[in-house]
Coordinates of N, CA and C in Angstrom, one line a residue:
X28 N -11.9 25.4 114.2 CA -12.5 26.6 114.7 C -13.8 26.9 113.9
X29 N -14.7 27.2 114.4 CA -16.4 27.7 113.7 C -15.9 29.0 114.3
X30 N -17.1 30.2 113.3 CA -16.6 31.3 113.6 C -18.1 32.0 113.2
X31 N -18.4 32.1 114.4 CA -20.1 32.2 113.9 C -20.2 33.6 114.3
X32 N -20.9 34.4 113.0 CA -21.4 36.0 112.9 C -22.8 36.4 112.8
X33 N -23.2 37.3 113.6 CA -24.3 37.9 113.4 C -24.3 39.6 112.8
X34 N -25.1 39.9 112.3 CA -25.2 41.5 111.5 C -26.3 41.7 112.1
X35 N -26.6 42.7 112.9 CA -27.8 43.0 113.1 C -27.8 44.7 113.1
X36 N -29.7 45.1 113.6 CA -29.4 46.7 113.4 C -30.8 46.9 114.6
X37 N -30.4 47.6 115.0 CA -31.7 47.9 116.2 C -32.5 48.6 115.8
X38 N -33.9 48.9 116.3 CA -35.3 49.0 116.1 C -35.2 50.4 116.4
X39 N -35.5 51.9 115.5 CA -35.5 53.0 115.8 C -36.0 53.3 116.9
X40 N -37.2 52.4 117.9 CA -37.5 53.0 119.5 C -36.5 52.9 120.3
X41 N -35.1 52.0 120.0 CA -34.2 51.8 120.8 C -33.3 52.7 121.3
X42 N -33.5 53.4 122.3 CA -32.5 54.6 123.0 C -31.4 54.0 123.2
X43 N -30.2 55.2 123.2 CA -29.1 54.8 123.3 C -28.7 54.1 124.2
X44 N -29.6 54.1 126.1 CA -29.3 53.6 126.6 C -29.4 51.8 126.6
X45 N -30.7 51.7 125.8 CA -31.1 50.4 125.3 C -29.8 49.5 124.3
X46 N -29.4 50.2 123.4 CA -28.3 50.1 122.7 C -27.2 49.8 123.8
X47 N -26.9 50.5 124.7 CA -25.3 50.4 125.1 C -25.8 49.0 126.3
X48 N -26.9 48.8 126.5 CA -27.1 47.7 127.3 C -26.9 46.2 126.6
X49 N -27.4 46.4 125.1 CA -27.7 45.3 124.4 C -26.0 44.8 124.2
X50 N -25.7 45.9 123.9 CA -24.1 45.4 123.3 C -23.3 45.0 124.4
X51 N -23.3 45.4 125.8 CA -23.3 45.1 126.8 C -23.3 43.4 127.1
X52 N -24.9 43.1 127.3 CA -25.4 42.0 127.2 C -24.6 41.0 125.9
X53 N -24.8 41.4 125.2 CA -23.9 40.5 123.7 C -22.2 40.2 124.2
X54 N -21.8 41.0 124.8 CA -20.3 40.8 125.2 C -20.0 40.1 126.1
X55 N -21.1 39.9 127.4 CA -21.2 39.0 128.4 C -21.7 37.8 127.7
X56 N -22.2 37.5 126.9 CA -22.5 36.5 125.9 C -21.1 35.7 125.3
X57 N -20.8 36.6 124.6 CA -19.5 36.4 123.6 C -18.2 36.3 125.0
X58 N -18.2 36.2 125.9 CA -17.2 36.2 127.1 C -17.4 35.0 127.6
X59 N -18.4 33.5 127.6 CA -18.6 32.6 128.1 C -17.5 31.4 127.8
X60 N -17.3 30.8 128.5 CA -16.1 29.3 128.4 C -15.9 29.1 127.0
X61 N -16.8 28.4 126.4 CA -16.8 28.4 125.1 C -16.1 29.0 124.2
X62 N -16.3 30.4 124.4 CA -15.7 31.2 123.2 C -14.1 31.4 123.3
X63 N -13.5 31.3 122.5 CA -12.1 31.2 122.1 C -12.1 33.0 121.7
X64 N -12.4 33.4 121.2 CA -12.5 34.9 120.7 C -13.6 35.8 120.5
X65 N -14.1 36.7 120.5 CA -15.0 37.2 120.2 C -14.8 38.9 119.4
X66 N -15.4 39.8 118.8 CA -15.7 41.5 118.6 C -17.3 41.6 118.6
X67 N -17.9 42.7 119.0 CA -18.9 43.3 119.4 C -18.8 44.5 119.1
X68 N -19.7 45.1 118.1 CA -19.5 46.4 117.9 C -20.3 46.7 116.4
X69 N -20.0 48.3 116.3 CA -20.6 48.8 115.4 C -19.9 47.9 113.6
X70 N -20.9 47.5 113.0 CA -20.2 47.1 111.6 C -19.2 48.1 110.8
X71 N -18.4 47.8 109.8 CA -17.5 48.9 109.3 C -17.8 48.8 107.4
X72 N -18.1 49.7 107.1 CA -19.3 49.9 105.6 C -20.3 49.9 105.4
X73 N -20.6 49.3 104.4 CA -22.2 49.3 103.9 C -22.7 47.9 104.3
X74 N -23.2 48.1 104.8 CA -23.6 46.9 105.6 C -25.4 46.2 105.5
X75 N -25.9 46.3 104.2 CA -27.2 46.3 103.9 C -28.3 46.9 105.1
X76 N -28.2 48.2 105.7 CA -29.0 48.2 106.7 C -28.6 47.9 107.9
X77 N -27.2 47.0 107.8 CA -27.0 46.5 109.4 C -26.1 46.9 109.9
X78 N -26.1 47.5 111.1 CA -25.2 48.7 111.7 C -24.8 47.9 112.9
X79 N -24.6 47.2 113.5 CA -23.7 46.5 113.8 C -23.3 44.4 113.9
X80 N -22.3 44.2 114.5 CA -22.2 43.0 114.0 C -21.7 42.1 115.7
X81 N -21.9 40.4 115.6 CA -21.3 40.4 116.8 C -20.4 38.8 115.9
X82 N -19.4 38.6 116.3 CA -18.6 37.7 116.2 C -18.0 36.9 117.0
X83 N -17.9 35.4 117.0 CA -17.5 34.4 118.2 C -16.9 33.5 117.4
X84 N -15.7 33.2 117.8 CA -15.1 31.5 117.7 C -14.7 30.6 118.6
X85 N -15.6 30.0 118.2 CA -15.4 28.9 119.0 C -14.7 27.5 118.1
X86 N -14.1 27.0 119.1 CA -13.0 25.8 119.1 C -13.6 24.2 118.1
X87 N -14.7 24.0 118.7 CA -15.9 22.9 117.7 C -17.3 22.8 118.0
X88 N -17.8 21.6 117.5 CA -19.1 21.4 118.2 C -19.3 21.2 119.3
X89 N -18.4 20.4 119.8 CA -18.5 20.4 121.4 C -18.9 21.9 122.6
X90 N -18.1 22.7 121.5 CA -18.0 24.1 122.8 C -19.1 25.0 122.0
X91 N -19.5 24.3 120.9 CA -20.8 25.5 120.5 C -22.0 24.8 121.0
X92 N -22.3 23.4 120.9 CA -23.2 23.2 121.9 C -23.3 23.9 123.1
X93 N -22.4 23.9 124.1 CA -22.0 24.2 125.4 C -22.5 25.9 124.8
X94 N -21.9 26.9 124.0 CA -22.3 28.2 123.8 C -24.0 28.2 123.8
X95 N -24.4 27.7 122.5 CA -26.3 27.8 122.7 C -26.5 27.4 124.0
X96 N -25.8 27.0 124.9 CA -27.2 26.1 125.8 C -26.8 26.8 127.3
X97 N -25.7 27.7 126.9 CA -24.7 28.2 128.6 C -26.0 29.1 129.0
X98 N -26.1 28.6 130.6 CA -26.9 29.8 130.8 C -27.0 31.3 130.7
X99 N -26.0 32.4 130.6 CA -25.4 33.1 130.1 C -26.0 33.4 128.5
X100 N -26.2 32.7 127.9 CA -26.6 33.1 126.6 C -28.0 32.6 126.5
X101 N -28.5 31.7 127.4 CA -30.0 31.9 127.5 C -30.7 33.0 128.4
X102 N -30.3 33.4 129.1 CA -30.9 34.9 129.8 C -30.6 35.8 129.3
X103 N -29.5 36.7 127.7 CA -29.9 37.0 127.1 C -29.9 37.4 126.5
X104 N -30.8 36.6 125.7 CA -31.2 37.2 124.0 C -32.8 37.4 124.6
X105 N -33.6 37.0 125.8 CA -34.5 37.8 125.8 C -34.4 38.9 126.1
X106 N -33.5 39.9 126.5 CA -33.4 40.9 126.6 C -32.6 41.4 125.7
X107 N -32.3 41.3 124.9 CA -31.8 41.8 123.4 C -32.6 41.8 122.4
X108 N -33.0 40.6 122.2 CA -33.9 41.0 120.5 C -35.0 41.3 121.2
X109 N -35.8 41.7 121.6 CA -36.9 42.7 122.0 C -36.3 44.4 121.2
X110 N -35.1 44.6 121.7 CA -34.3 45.9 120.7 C -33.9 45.7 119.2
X111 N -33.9 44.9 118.5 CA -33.7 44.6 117.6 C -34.9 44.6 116.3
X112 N -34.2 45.0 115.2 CA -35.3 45.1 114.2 C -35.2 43.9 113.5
X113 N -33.9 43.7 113.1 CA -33.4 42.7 112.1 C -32.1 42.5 112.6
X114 N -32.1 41.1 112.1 CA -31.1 39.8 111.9 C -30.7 39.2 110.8
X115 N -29.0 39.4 110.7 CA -28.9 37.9 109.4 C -27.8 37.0 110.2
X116 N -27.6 35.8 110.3 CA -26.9 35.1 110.6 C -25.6 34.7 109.5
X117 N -24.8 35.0 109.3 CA -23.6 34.7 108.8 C -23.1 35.6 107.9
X118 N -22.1 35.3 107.5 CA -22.3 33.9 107.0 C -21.2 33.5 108.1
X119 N -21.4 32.2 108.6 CA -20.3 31.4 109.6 C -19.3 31.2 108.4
X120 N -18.2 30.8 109.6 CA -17.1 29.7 108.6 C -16.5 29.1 109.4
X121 N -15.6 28.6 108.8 CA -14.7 27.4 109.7 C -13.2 26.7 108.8
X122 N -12.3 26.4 109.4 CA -11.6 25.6 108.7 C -11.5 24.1 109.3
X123 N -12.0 23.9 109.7 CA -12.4 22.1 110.3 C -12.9 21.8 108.8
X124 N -12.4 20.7 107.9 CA -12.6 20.0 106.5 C -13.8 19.3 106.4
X125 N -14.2 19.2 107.5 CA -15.4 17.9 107.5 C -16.6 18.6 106.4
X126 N -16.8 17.8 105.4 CA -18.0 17.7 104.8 C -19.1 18.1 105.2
X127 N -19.6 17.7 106.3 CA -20.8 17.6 106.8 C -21.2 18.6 108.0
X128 N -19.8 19.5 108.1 CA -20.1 20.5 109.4 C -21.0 21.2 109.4
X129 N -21.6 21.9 108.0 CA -22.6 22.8 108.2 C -24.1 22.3 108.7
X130 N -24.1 21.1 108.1 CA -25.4 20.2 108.7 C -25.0 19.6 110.1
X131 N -24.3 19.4 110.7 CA -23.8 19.5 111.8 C -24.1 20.6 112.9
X132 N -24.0 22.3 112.4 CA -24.1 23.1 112.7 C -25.7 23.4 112.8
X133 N -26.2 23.1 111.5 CA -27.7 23.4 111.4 C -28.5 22.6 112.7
X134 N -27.9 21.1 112.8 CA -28.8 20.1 113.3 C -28.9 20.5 115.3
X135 N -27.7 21.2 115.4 CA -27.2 21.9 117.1 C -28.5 23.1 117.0
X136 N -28.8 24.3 115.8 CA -29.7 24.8 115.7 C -31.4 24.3 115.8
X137 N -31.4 22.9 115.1 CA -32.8 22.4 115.2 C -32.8 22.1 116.5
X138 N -31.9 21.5 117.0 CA -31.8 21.0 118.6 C -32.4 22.3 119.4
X139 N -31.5 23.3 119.3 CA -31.7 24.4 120.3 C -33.1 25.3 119.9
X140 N -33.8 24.8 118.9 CA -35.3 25.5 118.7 C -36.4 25.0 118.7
X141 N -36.2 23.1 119.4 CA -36.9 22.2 119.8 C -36.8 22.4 121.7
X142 N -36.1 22.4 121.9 CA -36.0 22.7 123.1 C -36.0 24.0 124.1
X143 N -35.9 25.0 123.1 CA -36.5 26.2 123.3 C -37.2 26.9 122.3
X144 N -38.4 26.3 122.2 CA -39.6 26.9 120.9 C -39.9 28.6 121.2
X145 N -40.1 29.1 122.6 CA -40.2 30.7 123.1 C -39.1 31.3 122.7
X146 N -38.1 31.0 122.5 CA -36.4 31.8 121.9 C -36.6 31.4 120.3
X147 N -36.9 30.4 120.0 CA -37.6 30.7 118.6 C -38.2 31.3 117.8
X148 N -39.5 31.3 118.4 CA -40.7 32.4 118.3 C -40.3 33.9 118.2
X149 N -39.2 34.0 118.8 CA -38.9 35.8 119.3 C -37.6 36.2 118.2
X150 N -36.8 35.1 117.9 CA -36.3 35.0 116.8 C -36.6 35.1 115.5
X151 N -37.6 34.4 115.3 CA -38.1 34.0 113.7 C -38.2 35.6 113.1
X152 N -39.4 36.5 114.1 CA -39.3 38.0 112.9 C -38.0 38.5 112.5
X153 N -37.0 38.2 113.4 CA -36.0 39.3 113.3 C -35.5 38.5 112.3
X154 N -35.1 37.4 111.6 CA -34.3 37.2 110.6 C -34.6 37.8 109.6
X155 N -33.4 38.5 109.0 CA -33.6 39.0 107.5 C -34.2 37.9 106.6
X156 N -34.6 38.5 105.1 CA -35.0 37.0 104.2 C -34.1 37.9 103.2

């Protein structure tokens, strides 16, 4: 199982209704074949700034490929991070032993921002550093 997490916080222009769409949108996301489990929702603590979080597990690489690339999760994150201020990705985990899973993981990432450079592009500000 990979168990991949995002923390994020929306952009103070974002109205509530913007908000209750995004999370909306993120749950139809996190509800695709792929995912074995998912939560969507507000974070619970201190959460450096990030007020809420989204969480998915998926089964392996196989079904996380299939997650980046479902259409469903490519129609949208453009209508999500446009609402968004900031992003951190993880930290993921997994109990699959393999050595090499995280470069594994990374290399599905290089994949999916070679073949979608515009979902890149719209990505890149929002990650935290």
């Amino acid at each position: 199982m990979i168990v991949h997490m995002l923390r994020f916080a929306f952009k103070d222009s974002a109205t509530e209704e913007d908000r209750e769409r995004v999370l909306a949108l993120m749950r139809r996301t996190a509800a695709v074949e792929s995912v074995s489990f998912s939560t969507v929702g507000p974070a619970l603590g201190t959460q450096d700034g990030f007020t809420h979080a989204y969480c998915v597990g998926i089964a392996d690489l196989a079904a996380l490929r299939r997650y980046m690339h479902d259409p469903v999760h490519l129609a949208g994150d453009p209508q999500i991070m446009p609402h968004l201020a900031r992003i951190a990705i993880g930290p993921d985990l997994s109990d699959d032993p393999d050595p090499g899973l995280a470069a594994k993981v990374l290399g599905l990432h290089e994949e999916k921002t070679a073949l979608y450079p515009q979902w890149a592009e719209q990505l890149g500000p929002l990650l935290a550093g």
